[in-house]
Coordinates of C-alpha atoms in Angstrom, one line a residue:
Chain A
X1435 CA -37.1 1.0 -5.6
X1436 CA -38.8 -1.6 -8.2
X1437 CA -36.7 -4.2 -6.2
X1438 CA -37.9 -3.1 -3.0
X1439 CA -42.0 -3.0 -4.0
X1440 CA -41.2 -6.2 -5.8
X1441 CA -40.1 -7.8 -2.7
X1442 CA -43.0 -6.1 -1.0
X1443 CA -45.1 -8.1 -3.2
X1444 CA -43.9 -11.0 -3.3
X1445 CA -44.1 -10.9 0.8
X1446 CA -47.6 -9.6 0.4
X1447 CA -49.2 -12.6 -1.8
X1448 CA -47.3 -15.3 0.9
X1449 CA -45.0 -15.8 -1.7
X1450 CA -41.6 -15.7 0.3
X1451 CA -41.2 -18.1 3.3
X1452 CA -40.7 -15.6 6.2
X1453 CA -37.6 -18.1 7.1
X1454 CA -36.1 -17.5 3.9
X1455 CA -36.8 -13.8 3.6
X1456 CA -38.7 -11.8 5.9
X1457 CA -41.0 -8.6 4.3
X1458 CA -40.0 -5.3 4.7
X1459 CA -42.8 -4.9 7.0
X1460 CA -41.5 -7.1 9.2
X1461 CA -37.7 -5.7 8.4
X1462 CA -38.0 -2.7 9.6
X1463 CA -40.4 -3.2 12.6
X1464 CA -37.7 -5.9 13.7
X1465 CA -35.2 -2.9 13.1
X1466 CA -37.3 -0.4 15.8
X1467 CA -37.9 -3.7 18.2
X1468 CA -33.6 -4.1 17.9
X1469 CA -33.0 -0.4 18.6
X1470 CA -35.8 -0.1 21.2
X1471 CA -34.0 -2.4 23.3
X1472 CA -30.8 -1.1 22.7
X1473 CA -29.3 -4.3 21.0
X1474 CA -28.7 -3.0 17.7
X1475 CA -26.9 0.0 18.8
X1476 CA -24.8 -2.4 21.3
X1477 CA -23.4 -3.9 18.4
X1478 CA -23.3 -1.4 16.0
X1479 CA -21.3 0.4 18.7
X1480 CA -18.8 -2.7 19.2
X1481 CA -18.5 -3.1 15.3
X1482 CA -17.7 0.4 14.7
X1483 CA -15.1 0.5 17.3
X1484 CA -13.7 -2.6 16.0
X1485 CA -13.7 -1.3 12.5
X1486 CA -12.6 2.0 14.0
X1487 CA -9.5 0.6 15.4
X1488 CA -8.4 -1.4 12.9
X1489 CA -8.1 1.2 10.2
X1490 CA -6.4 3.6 13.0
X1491 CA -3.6 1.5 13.4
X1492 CA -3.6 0.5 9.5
X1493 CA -3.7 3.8 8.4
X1494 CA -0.8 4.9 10.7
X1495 CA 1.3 2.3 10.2
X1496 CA 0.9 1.7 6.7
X1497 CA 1.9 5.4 6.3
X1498 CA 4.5 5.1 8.5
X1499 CA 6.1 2.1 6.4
X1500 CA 5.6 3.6 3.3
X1501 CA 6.9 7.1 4.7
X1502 CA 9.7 5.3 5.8
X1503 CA 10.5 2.9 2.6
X1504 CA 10.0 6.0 0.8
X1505 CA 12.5 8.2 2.3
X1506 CA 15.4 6.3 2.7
X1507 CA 17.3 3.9 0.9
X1508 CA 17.9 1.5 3.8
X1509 CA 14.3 2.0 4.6
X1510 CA 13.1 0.6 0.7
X1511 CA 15.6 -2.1 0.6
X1512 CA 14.7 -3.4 4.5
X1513 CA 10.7 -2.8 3.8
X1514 CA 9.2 -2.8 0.5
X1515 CA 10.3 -6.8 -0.4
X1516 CA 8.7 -8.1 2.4
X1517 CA 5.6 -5.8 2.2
X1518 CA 5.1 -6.5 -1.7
X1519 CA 5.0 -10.4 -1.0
X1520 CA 2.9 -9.2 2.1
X1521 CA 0.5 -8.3 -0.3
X1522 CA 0.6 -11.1 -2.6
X1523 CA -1.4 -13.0 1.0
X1524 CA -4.7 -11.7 1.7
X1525 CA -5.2 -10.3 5.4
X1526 CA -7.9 -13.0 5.8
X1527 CA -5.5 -16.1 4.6
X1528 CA -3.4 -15.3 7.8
X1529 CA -6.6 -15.5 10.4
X1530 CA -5.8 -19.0 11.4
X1531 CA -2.3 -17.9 12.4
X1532 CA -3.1 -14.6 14.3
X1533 CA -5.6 -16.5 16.4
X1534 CA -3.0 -19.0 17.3
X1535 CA -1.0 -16.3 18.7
X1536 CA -3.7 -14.0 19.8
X1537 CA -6.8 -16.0 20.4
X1538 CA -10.0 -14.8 19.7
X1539 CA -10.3 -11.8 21.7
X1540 CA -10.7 -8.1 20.2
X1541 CA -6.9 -8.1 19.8
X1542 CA -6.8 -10.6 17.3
X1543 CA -10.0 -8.9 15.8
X1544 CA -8.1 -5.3 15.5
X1545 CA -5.2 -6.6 14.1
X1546 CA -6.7 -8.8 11.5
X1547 CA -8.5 -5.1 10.2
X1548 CA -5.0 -3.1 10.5
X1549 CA -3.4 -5.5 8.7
X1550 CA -6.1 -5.8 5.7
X1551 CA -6.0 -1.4 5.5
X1552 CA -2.0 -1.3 6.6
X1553 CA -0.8 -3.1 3.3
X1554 CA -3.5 -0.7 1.0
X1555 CA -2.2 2.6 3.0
X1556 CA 1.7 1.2 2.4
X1557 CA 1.0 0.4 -1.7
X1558 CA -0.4 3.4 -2.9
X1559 CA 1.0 5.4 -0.6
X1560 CA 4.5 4.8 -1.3
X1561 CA 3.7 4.4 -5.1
X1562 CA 2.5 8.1 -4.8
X1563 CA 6.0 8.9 -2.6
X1564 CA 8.1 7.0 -5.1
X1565 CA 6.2 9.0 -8.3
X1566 CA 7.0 12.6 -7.2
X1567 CA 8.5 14.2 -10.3
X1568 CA 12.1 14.5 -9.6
X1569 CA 11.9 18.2 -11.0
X1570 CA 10.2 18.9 -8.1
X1571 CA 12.8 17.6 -6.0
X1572 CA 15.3 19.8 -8.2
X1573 CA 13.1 22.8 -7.9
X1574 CA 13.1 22.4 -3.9
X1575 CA 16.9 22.1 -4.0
X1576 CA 17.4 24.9 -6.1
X1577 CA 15.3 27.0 -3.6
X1578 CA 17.4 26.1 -1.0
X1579 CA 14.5 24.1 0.6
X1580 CA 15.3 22.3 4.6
X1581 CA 14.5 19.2 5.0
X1582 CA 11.4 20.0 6.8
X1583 CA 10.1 22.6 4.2
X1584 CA 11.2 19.7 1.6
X1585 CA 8.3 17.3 3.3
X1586 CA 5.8 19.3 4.2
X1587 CA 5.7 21.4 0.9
X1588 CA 6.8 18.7 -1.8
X1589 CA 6.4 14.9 0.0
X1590 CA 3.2 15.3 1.8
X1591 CA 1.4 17.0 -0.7
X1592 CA 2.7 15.0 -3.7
X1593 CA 1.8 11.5 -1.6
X1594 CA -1.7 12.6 -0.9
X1595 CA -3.4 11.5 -3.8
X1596 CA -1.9 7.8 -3.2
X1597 CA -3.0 8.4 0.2
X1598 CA -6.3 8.9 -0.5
X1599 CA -6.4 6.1 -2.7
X1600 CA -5.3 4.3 -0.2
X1601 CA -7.5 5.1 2.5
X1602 CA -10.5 4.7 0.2
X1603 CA -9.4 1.0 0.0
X1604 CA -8.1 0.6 3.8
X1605 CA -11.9 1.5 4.4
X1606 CA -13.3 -0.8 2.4
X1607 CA -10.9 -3.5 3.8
X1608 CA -11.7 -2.7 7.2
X1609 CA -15.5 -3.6 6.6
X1610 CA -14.5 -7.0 5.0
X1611 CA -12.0 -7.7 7.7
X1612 CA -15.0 -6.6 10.1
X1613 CA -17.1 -9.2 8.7
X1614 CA -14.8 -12.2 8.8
X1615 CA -13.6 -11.6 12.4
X1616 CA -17.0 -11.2 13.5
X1617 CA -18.1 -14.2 12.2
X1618 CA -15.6 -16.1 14.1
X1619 CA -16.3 -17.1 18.1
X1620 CA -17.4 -13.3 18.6
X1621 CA -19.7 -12.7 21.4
X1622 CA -20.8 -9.0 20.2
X1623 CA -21.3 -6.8 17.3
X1624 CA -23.2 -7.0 14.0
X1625 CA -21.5 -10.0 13.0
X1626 CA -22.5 -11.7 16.3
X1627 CA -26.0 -10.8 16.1
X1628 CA -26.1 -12.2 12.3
X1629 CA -24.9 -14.8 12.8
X1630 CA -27.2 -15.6 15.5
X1631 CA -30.1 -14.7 14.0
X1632 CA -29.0 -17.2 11.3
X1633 CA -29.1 -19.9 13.6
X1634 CA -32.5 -19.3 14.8
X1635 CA -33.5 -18.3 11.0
X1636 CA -34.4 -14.6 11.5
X1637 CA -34.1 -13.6 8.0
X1638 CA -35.2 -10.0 8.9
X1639 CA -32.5 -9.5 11.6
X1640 CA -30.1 -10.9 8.8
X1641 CA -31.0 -7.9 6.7
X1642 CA -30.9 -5.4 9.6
X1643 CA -27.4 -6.1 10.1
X1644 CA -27.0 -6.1 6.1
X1645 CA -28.3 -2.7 6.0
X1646 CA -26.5 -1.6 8.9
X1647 CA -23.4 -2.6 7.2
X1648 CA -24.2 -1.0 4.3
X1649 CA -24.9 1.8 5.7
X1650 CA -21.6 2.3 7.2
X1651 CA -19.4 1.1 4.0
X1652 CA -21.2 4.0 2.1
X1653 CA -21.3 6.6 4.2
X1654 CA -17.5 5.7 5.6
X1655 CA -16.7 6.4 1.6
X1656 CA -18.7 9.2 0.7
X1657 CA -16.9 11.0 3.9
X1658 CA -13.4 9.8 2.8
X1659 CA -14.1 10.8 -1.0
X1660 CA -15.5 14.2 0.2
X1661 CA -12.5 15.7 2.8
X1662 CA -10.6 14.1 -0.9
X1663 CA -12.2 16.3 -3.1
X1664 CA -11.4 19.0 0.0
X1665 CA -7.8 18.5 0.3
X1666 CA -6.9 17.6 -3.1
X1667 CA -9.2 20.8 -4.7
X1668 CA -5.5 21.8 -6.4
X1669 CA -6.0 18.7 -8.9
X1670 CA -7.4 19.0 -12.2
X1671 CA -9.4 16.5 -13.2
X1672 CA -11.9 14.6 -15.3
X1673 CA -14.5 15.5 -13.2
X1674 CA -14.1 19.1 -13.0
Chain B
X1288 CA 37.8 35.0 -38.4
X1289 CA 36.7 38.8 -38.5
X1290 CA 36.8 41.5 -35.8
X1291 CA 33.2 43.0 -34.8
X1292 CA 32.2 46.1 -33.8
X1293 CA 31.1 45.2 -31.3
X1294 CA 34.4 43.5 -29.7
X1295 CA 35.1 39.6 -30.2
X1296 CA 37.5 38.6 -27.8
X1297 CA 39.3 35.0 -27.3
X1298 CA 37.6 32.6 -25.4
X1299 CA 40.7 32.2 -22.9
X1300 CA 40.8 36.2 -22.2
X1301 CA 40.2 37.6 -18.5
X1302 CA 36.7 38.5 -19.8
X1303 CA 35.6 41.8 -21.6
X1304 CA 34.3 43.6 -18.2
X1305 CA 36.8 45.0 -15.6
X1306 CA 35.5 43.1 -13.0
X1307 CA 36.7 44.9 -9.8
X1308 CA 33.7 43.6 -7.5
X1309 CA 33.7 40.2 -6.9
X1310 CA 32.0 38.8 -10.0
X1311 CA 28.5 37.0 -9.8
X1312 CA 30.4 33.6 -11.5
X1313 CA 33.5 32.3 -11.7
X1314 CA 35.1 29.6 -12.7
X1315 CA 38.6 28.6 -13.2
X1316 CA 39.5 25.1 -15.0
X1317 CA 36.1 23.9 -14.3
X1318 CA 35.4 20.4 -16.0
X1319 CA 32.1 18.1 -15.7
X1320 CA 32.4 14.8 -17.0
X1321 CA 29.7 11.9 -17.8
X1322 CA 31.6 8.5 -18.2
X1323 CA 34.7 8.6 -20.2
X1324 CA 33.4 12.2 -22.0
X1325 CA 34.7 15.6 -20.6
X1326 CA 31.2 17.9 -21.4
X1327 CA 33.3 20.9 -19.5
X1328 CA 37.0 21.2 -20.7
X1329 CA 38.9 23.3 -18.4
X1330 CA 36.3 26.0 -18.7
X1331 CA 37.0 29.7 -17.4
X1332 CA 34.5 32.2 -17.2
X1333 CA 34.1 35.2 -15.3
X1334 CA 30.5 36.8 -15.3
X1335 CA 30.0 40.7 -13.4
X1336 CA 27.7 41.9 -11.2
X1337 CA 24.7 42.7 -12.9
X1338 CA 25.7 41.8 -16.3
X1339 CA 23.4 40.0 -18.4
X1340 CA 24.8 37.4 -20.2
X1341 CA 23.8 34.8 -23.0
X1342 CA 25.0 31.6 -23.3
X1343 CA 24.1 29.8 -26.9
X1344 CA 25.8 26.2 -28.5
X1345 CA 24.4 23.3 -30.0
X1346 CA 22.7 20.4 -28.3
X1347 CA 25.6 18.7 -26.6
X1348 CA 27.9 21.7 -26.3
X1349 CA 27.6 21.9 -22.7
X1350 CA 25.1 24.7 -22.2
X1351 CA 23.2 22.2 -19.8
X1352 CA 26.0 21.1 -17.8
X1353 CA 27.5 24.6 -17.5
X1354 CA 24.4 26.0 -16.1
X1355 CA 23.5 22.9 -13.9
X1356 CA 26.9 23.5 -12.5
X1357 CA 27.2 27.1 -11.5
X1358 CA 23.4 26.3 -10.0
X1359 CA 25.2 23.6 -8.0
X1360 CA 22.6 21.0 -8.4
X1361 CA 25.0 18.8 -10.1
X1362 CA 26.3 16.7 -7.0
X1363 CA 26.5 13.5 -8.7
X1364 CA 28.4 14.3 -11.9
X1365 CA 32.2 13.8 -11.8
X1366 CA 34.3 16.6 -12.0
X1367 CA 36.6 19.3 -11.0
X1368 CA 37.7 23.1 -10.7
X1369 CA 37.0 26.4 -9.0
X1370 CA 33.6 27.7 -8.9
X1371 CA 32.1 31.4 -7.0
X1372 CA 28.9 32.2 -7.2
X1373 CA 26.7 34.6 -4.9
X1374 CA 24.6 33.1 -2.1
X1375 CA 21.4 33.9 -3.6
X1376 CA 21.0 32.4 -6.8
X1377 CA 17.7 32.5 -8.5
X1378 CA 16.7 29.4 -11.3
X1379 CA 14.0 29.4 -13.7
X1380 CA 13.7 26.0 -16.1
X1381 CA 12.2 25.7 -19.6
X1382 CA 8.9 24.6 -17.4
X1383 CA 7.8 26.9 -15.0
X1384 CA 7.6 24.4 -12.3
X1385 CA 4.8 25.6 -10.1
X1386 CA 3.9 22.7 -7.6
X1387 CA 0.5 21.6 -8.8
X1388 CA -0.5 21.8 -4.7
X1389 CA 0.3 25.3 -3.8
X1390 CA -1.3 28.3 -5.0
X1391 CA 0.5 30.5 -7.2
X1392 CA 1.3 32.9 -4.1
X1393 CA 2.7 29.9 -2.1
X1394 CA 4.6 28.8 -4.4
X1395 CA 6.7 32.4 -5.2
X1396 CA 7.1 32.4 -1.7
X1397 CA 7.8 28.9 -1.3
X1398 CA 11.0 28.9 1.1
X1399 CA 11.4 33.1 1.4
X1400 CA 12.6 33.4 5.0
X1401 CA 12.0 36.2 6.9
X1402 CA 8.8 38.5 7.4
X1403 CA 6.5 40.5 5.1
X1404 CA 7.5 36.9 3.1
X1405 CA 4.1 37.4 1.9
X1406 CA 3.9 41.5 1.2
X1407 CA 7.0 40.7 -1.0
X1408 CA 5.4 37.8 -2.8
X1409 CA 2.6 39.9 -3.8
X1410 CA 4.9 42.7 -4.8
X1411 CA 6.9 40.5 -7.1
X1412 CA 3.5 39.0 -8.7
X1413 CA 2.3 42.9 -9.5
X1414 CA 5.7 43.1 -11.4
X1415 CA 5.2 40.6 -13.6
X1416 CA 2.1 41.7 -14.2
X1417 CA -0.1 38.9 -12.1
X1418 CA -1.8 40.7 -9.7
X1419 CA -4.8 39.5 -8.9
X1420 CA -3.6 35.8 -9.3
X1421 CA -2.3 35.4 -6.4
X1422 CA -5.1 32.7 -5.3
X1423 CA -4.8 30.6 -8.1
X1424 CA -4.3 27.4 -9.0
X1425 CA -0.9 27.0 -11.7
X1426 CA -3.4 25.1 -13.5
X1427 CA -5.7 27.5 -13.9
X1428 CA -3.2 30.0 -15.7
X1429 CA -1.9 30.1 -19.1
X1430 CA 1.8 28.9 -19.8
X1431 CA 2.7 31.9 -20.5
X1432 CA 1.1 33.1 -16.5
X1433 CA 2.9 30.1 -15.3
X1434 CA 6.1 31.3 -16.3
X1435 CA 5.2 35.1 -15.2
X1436 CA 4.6 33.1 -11.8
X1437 CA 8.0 31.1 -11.9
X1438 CA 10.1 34.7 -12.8
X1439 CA 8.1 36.3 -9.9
X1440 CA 8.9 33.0 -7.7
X1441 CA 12.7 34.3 -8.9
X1442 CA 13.0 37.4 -8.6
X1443 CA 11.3 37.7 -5.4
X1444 CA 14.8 36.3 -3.8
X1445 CA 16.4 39.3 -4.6
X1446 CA 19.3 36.9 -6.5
X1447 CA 22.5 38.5 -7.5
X1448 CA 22.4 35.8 -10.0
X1449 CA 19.5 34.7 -12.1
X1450 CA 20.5 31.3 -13.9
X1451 CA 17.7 30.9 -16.8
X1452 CA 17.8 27.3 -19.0
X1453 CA 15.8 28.3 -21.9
X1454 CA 12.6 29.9 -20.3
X1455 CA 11.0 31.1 -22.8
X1456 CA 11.3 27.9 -24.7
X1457 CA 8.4 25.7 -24.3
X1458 CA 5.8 29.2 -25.2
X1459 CA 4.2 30.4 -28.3
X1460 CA 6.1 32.8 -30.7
X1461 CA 3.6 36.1 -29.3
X1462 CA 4.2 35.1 -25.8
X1463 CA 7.9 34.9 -26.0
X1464 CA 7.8 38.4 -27.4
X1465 CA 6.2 39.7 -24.2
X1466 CA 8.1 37.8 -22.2
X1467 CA 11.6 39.1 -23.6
X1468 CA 10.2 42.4 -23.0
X1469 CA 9.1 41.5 -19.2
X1470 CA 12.4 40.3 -18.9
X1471 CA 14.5 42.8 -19.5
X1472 CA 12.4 45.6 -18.1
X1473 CA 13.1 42.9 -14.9
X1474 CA 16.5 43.1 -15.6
X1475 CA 17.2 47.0 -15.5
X1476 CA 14.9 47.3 -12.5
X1477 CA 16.5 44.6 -10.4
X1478 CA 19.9 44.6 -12.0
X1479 CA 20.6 40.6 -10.9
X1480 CA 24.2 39.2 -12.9
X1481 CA 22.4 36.9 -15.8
X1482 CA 23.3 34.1 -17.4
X1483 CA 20.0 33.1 -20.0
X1484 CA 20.7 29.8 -21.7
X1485 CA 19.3 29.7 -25.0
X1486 CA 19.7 28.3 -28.7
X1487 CA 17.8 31.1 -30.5
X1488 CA 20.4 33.8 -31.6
X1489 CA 18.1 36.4 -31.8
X1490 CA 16.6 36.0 -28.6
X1491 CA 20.4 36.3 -27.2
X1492 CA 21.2 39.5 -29.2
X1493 CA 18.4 40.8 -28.3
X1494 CA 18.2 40.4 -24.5
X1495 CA 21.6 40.0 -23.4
X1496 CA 24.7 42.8 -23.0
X1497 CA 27.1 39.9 -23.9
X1498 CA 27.1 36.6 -25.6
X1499 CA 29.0 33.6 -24.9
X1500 CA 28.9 30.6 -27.6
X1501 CA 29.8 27.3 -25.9
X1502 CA 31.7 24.6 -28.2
X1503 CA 32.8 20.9 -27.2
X1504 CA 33.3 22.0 -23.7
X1505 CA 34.9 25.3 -24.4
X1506 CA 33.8 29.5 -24.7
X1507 CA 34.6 29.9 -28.4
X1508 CA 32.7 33.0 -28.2
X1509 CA 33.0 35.8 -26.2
X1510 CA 30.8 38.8 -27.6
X1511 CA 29.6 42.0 -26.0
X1512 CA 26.4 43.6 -28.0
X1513 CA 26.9 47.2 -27.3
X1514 CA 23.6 48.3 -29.0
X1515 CA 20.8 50.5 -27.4
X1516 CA 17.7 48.9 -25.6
X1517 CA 15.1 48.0 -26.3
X1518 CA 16.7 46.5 -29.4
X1519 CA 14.9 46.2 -33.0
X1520 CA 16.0 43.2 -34.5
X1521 CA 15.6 45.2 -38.0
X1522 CA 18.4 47.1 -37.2
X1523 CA 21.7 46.1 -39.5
X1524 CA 24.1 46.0 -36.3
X1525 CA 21.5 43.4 -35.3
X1526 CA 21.5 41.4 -38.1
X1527 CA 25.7 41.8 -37.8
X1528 CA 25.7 40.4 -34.7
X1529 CA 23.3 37.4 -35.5
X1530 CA 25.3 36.8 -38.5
X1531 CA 28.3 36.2 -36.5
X1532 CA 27.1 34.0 -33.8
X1533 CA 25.4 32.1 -36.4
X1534 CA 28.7 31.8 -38.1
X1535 CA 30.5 30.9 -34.9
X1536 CA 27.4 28.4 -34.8
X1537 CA 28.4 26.6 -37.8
X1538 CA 25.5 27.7 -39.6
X1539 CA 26.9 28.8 -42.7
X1540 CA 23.5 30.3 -43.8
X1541 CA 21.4 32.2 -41.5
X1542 CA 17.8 31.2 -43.1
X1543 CA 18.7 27.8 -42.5
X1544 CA 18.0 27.8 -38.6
X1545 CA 15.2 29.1 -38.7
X1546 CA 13.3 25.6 -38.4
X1547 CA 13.6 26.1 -34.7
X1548 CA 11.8 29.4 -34.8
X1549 CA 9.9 31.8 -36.6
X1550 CA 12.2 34.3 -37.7
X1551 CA 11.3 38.1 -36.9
X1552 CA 14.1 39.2 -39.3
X1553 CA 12.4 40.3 -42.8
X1554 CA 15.0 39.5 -44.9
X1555 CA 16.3 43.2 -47.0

């Protein structure tokens, strides 16, 4: 708030060069001009289904690896080396390659996400697969548990807490992964129209986008933290 | 050494109970071994139907292994010998091993087949004396609730053997009390074979109808309690018995064990 009237202010008295950093005044009626004529939601649209896609695919196959590194022993031995030095190289430090063998389009773009959330889903997932209490495991056998029965009452729930761990960071991935490929030769979304605006030094368009982005990384958390605190109700902790 | 009342019998015998059912355990030259160490030395045991059996020895005698065995969740320990048991066979552990994730209904009923899984779930919780509970979290009871819980999650099964390691073992000296109590009120109602695993004497003269001290791999024991129940561990037979198994213990002087556990016995 203080930074906010401060800013107001300091736009107010002439103090801030409009190229530099725009008012909020002239924020936010720049905010009503770009969803008047539709272009903020364009690209807000584009983003999200960029961002949306990308942590589909992350999620599932990042689950799917750690599902399957974490229920078999072939599965661990073929998967979890690779993926651990996987993770050692940031999503983004492989851009230059995944253009070169999927060019710019949306492709590229949706796989650079899936592969930032895929290795977060796959790390704390299988940690939390790999860290069921093996009394557990005895108890199930003991109880003459099928193998079905086995996942669905002891593996699932057991992995969810590393799951939503997990997704919590595969979200926050996806944004930065949104961010980058957007950036690069994009012709659409809130990158795009950033990065645009930079060129023609619209600071107040700048900070649309910068809201709009902000926007969506906290409310994309606060909705992953609260079906956690849903699902995961059985846990005990700190917080009450 | 000197013959009880209450009818010590060699370890090798056919058992003390005409067993004329099939029995609830048996085992014929059954050995379990971890590296170059037999823990099971050509053991034979018989156990009858509904007969409710304690089995007490010193860390390392075994106790572990035996019951790990008959509860066939020993697949990856060397070994060899015959071994019977029923098809349903109930286990409770020192913890009561609720899954964290399941309310305490879900989790008795955790992998009952069959209908009315439920009905019966809620039945079992009423018995041990947890109705009301059924929507809890484990976490939210008490230990001695959770283990309520995991004797309901047991008994629920209808077993025809109830396999107990040291149950009452991880709760407070007024819980266990209650428990022994709950348990044997179970017992008579339900009439499962038993075998409780256990390294307090008095807890095994007063629950069980025989006693079974386990020693380097072997029954060096084999004692049937013929006293009334409930039992009063002021009563002299009582204290006859404990002295014996506490002999067969190697504890030449009762008072002495007693760092493990309060002891209920005023001494005369």
């Amino acid at each position: 708030m203080l930074v906010i009237a401060l800013w107001w202010f300091a736009s107010a008295i002439g103090y801030l060069d409009p190229r530099i950093l725009s008012g909020p005044g002239t924020v936010l009626s720049t905010a009503s001009d770009l969803i008047s004529s539709g272009r903020l939601q364009d690209n807000v649209l584009i983003s999200l289904q960029r961002a949306g896609l990308g942590l589909f695919f992350g999620v599932t196959a990042g689950v799917l690896l750690a599902v399957a590194a974490g229920l078999s022993r072939t599965g661990e031995y073929l998967l979890d080396g690779p993926l651990q030095i996987k993770r050692a190289i940031p999503s983004l430090a492989m851009l230059p390659l995944l253009i070169l063998w999927l060019g710019i389009g949306e492709q590229m773009k949706v796989t650079v996400i899936a592969l930032g959330v895929a290795v977060n889903m796959y790390i704390n997932t299988y940690a939390s697969l790999t860290g069921i209490d093996s009394r557990y495991v005895e108890l199930a056998e003991g109880l003459d548990l099928s193998r079905a029965q086995f996942i669905r009452k002891v593996v699932v729930p057991g992995s969810l807490p590393g799951f939503f761990v997990g997704l919590r960071l595969g979200v926050t991935a996806s944004w930065l992964g949104l961010i980058v490929v957007e950036q690069i030769n994009a012709t659409s979304g809130i990158g795009y129209m950033m990065f645009q605006a930079q060129q023609y030094a619209q600071s107040d368009v700048i900070i649309v986008g910068l809201v709009a982005y902000g926007i969506f990384g906290f409310a994309s958390d606060a909705a992953v933290r609260a079906v956690e605190r849903k699902v995961l109700s059985w846990r005990r902790t700190l917080a009450g | 050494m000197a013959t009880h009342s209450g009818g010590l019998n060699p370890a090798h015998g056919t058992g003390t109970t005409a067993v004329e059912e099939r029995p609830a355990i048996r085992t014929r030259r059954l050995v379990r071994r971890f590296g170059d160490r037999d823990v099971l030395k050509e053991l034979d045991l018989t156990v009858a139907p509904g007969e409710f059996t304690a089995l007490l020895g010193r860390s390392g005698s075994g106790k572990s292994t035996l019951l790990r065995a008959v509860a066939r969740l020993d697949h990856t320990v060397e070994g060899s010998g015959e071994l019977t048991v029923p098809d349903r066979v109930s286990l409770s552990f020192q913890d009561s091993r609720l899954l964290p994730w399941l309310r305490v209904i879900d989790n008795v009923t955790l992998g009952l087949r069959g209908p009315k899984a439920r009905e019966r779930g809620l039945t079992a919780l009423a018995e041990v004396g947890l109705e009301g509970r059924d929507r809890s979290w484990p976490h939210e009871l008490s230990g001695g609730e959770q283990q309520r819980a995991a004797l309901a999650r047991a008994l629920v099964r209808e077993p025809e053997l109830l396999l107990a390691d040291e149950p009452f073992g991880a709760l407070d000296a007024l819980t266990r009390i209650k428990m022994h109590g709950l348990l044997r009120e179970l017992y008579e109602r339900h009439r499962p074979a038993v075998l409780l695993v256990t390294h307090d004497v008095d807890e095994a003269v007063e629950l069980a109808d025989r006693v079974l001290v386990l020693e380097d791999g072997r029954i060096s024991i084999d004692l049937t309690v013929d006293l009334p129940t409930p039992r009063s561990r002021r009563d002299p037979r009582f204290q006859e018995y404990r002295d014996t198994l506490l002999t067969a213990l190697g504890v030449a002087q009762p008072q002495t064990l007693s760092e493990e556990k309060e002891s209920h016995v005023p001494h005369a």
